[in-house]
Tab-separated table of N, CA and C in Angstrom:
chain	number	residue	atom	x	y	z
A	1	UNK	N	1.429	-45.635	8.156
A	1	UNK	CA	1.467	-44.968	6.869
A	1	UNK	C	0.255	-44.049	6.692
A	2	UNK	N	-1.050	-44.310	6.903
A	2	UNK	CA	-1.868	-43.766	7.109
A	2	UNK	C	-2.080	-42.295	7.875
A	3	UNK	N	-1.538	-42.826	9.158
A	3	UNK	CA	-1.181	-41.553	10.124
A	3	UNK	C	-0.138	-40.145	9.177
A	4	UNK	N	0.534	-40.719	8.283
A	4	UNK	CA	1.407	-40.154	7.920
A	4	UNK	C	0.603	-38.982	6.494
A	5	UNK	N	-0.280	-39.654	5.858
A	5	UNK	CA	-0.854	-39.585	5.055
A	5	UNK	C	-1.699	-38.146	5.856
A	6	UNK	N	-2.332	-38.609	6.803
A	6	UNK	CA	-3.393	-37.382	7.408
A	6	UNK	C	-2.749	-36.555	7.533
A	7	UNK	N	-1.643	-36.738	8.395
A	7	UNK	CA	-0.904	-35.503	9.038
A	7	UNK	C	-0.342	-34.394	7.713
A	8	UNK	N	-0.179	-35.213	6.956
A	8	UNK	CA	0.166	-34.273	5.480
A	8	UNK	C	-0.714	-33.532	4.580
A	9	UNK	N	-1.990	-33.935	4.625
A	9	UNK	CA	-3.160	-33.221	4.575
A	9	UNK	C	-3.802	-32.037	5.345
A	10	UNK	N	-3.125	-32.579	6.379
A	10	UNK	CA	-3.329	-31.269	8.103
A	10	UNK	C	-2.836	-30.309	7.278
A	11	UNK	N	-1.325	-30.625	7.210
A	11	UNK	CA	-0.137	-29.454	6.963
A	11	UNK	C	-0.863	-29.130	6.040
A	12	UNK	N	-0.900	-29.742	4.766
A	12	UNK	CA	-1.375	-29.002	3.082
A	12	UNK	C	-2.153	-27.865	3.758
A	13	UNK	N	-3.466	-28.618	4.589
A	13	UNK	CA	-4.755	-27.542	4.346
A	13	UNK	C	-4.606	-26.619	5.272
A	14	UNK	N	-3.649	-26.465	6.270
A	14	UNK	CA	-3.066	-25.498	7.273
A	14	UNK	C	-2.588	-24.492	6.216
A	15	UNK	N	-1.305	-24.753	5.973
A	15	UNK	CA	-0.989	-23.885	4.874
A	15	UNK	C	-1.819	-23.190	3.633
A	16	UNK	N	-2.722	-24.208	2.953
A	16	UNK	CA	-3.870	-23.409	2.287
A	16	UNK	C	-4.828	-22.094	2.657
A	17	UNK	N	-4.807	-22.315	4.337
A	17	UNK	CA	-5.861	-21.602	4.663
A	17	UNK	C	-5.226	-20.053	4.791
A	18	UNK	N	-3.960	-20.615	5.225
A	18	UNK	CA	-2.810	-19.278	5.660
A	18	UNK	C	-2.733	-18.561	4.287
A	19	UNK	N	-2.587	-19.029	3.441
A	19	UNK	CA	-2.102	-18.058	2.183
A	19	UNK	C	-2.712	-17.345	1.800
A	20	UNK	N	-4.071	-17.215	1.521
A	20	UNK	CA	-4.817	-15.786	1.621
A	20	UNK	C	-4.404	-14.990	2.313
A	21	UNK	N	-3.814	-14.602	3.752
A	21	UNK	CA	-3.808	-14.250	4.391
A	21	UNK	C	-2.938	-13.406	4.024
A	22	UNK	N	-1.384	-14.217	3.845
A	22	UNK	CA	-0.017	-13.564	3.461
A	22	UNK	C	0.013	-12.846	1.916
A	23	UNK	N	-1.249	-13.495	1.231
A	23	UNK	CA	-1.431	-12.537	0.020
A	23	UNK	C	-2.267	-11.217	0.164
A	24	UNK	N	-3.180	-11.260	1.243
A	24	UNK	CA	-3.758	-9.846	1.497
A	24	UNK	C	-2.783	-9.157	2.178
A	25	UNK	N	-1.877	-9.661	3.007
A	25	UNK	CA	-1.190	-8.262	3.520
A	25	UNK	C	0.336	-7.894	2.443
A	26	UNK	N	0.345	-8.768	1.916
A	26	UNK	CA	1.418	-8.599	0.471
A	26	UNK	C	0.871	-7.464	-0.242
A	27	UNK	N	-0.499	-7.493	-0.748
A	27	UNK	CA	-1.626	-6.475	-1.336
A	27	UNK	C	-1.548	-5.582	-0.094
A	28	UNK	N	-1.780	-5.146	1.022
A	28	UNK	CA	-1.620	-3.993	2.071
A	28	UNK	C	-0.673	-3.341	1.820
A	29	UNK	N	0.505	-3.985	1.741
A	29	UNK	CA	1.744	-3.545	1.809
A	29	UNK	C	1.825	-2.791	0.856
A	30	UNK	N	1.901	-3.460	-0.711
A	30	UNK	CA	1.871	-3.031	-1.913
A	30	UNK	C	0.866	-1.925	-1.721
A	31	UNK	N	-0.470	-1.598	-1.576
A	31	UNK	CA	-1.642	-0.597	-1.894
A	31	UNK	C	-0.773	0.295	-0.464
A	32	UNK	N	-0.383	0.531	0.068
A	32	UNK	CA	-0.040	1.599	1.493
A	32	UNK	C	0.804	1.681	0.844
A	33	UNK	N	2.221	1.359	0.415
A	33	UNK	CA	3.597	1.717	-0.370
A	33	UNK	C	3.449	2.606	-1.746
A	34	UNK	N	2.724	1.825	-2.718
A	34	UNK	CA	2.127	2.745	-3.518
A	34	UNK	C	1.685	4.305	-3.683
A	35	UNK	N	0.629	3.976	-2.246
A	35	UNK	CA	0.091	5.591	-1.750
A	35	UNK	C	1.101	6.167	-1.444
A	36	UNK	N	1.940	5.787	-0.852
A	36	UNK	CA	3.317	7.242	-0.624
A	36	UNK	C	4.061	7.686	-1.136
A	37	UNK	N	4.267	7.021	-2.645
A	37	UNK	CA	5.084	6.926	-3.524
A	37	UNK	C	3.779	7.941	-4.753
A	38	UNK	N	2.718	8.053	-4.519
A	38	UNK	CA	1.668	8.926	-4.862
A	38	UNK	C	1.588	10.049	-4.512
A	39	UNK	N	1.668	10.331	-3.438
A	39	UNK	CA	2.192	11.435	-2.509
A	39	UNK	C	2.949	12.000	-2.524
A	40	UNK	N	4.218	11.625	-2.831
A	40	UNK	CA	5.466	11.839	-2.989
A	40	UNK	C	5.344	12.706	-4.242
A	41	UNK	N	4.979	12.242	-5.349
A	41	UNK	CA	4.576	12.543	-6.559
A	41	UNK	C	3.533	13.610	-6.552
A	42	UNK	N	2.115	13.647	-5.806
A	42	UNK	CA	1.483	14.656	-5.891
A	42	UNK	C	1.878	16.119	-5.550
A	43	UNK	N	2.798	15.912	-4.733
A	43	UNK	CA	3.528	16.891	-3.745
A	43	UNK	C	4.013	18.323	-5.002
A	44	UNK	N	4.629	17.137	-5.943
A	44	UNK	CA	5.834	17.825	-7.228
A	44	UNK	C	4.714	18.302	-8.298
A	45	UNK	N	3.008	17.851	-8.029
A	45	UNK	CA	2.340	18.380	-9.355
A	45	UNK	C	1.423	18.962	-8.960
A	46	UNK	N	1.160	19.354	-7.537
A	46	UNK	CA	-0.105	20.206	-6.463
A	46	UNK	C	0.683	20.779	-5.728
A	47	UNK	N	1.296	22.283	-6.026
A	47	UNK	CA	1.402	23.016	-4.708
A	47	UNK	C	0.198	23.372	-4.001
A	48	UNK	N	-0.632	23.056	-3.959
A	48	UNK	CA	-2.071	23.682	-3.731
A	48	UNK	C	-2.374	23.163	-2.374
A	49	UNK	N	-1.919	21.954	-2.007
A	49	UNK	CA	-2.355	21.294	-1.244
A	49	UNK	C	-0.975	20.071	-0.584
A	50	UNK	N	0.357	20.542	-0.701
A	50	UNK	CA	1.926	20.196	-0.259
A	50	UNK	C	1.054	19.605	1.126
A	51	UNK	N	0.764	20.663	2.634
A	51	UNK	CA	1.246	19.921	3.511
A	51	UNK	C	-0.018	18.608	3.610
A	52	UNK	N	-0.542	18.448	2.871
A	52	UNK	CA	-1.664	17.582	2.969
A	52	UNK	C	-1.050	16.035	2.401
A	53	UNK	N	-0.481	16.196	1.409
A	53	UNK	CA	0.212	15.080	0.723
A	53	UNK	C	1.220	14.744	1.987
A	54	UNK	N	2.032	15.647	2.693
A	54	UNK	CA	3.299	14.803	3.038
A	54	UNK	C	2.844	14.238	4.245
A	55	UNK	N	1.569	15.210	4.685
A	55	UNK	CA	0.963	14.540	6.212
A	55	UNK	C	0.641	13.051	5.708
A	56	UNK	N	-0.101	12.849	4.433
A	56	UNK	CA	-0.588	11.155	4.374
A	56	UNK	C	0.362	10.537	3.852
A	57	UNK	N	1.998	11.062	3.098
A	57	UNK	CA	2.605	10.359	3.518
A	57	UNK	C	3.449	9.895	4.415
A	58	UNK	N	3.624	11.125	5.068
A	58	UNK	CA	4.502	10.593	6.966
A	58	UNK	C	3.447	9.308	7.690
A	59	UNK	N	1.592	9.664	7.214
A	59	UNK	CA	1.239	8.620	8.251
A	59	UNK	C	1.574	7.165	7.445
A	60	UNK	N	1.404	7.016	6.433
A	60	UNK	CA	1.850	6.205	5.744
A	60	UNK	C	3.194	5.195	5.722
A	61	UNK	N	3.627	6.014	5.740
A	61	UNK	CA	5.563	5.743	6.298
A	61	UNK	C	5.283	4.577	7.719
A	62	UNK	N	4.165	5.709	8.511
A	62	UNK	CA	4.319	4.882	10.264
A	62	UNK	C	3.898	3.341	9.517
A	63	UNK	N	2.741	3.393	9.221
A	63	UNK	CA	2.121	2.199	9.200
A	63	UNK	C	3.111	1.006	8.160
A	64	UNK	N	4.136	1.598	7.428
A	64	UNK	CA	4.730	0.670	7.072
A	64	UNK	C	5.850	0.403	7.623
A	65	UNK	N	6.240	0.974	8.505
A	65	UNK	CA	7.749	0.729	9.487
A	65	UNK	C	6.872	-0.389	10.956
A	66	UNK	N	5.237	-0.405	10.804
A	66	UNK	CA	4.841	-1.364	11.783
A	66	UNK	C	5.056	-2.638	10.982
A	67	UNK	N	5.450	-2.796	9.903
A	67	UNK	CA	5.239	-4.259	9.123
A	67	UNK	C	6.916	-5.186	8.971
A	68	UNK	N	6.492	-6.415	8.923
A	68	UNK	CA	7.630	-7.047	8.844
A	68	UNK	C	8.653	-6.839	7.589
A	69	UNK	N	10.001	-7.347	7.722
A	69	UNK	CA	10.782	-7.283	6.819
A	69	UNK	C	10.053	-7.342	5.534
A	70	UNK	N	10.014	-8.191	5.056
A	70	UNK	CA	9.138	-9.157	3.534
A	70	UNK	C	8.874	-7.712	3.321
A	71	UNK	N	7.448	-7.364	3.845
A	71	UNK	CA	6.092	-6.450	3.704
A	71	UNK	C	6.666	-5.276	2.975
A	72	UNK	N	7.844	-4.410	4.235
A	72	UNK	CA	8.456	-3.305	3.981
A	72	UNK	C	8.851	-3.239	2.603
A	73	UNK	N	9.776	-4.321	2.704
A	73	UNK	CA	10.437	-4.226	0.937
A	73	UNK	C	9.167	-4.553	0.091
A	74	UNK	N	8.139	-5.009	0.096
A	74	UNK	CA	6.932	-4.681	-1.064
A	74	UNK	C	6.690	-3.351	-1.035
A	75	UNK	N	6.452	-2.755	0.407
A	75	UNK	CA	6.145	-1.524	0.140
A	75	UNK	C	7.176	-0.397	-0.299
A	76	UNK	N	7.733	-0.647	0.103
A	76	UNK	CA	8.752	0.480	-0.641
A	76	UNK	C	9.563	0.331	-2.286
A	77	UNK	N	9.543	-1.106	-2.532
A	77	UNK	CA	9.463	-1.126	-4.123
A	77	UNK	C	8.000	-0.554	-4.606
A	78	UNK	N	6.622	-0.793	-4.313
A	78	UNK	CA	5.590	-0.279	-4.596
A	78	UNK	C	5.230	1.326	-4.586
A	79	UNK	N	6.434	1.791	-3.814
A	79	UNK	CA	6.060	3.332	-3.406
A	79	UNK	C	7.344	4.006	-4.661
A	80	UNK	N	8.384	3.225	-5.257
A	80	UNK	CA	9.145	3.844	-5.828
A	80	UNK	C	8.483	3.603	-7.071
A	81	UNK	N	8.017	2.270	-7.452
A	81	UNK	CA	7.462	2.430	-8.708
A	81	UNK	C	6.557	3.735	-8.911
A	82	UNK	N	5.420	3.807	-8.099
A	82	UNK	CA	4.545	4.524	-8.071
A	82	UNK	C	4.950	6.159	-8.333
A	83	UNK	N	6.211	6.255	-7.607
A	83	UNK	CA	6.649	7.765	-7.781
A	83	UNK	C	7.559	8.031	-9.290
A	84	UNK	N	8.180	6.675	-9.413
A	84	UNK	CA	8.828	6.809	-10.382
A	84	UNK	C	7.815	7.071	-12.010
A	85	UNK	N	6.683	6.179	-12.080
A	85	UNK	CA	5.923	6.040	-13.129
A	85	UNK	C	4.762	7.544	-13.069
A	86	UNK	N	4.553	7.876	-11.993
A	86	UNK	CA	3.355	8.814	-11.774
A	86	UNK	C	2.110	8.250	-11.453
A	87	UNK	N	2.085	7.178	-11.560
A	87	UNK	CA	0.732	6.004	-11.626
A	87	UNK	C	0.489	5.403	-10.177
A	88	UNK	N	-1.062	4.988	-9.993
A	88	UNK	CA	-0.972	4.735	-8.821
A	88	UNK	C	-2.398	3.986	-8.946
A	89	UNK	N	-1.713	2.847	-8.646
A	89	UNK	CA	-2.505	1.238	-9.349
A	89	UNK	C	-2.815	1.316	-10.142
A	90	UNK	N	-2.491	1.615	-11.467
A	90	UNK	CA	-2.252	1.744	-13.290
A	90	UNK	C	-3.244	2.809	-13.294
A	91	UNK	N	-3.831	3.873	-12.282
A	91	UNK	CA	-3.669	5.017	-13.085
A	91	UNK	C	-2.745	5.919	-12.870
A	92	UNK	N	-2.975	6.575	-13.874
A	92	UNK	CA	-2.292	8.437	-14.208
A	92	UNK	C	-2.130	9.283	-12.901
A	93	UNK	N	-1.238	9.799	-12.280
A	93	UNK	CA	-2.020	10.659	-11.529
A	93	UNK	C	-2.046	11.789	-12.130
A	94	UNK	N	-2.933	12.830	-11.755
A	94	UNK	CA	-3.014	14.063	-11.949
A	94	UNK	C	-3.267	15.119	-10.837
A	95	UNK	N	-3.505	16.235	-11.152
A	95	UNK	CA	-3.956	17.043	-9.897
A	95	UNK	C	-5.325	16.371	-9.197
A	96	UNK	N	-6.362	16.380	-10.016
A	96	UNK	CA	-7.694	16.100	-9.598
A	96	UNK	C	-7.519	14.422	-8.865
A	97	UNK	N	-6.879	13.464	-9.685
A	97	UNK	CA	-6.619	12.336	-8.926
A	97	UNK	C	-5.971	12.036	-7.785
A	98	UNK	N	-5.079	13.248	-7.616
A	98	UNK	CA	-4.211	13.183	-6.299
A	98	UNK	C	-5.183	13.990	-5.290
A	99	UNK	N	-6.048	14.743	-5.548
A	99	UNK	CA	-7.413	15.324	-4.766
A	99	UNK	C	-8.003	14.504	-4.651
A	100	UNK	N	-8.630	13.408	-5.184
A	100	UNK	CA	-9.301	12.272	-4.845
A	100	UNK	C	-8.725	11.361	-4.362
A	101	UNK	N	-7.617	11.222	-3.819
A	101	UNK	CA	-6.660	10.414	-2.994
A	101	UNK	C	-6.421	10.790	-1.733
A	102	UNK	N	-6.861	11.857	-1.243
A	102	UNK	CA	-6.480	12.294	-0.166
A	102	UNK	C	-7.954	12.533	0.360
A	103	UNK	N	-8.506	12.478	-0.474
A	103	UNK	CA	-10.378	12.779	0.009
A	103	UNK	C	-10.810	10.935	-0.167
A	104	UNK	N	-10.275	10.202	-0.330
A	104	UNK	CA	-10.777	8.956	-0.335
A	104	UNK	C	-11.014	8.416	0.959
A	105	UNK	N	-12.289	7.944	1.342
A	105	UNK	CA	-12.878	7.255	2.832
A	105	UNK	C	-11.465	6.144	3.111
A	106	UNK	N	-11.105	5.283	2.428
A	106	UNK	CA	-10.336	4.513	2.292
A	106	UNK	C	-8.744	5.096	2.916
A	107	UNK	N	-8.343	6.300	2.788
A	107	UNK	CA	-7.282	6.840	3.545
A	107	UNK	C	-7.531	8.116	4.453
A	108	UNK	N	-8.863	7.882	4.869
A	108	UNK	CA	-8.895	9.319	6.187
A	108	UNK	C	-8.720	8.230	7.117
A	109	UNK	N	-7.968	7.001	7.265
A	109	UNK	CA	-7.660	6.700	8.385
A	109	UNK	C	-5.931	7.528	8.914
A	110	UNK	N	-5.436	7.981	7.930
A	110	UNK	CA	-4.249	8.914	7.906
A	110	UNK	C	-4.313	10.395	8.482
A	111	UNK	N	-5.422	10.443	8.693
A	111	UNK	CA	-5.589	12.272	8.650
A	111	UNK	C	-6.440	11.855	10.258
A	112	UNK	N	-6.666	11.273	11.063
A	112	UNK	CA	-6.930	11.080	12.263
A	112	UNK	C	-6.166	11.551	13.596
């Protein structure tokens, strides 16, 4: 009974340790889906700067067609909200914000 007892504690704290894990790339998914669904959107309110938006979102696209089932569908509900609302992680976008989205250290891994 004992034995039984540990081994169920194993599992619990196995699984505990994992779930951060599957909640940060839930959050990846969601924050990369978002951005293209930003993009998508900046595209329709910056002619100024079109092929720049669709380049970060084509790279965008790649990196979410590398992710599993689950992931994809976060990201692509996250990328429709985002285009649908104009918002992009509860803000506004605007011209100047969609310029600071594409100049963000955080996504010149897209423009590589």
């Amino acid at each position: 009974m004992k034995l039984l007892q540990i081994t169920a504690f194993m599992i619990a704290a196995l699984l505990l340790m994992a779930a951060p894990t599957w909640a940060d790339s839930r959050q990846d998914a969601h924050r990369i889906g978002a951005f293209a669904g930003a993009m998508k959107y900046c595209v329709e309110i910056d002619d100024g700067r079109e092929g720049r938006y669709k380049m970060a979102r084509l790279r965008a696209f790649k990196e979410v067609d590398d992710m599993s089932s689950k992931r994809k569908v976060d990201a692509i509900i996250a990328r429709d909200i985002a285009y649908d609302r104009g918002r992009y992680l509860g803000r506004k976008l605007d011209r100047n914000h969609c310029r600071q989205l594409v100049k963000a250290s955080e996504w010149r891994r897209f423009f590589n």
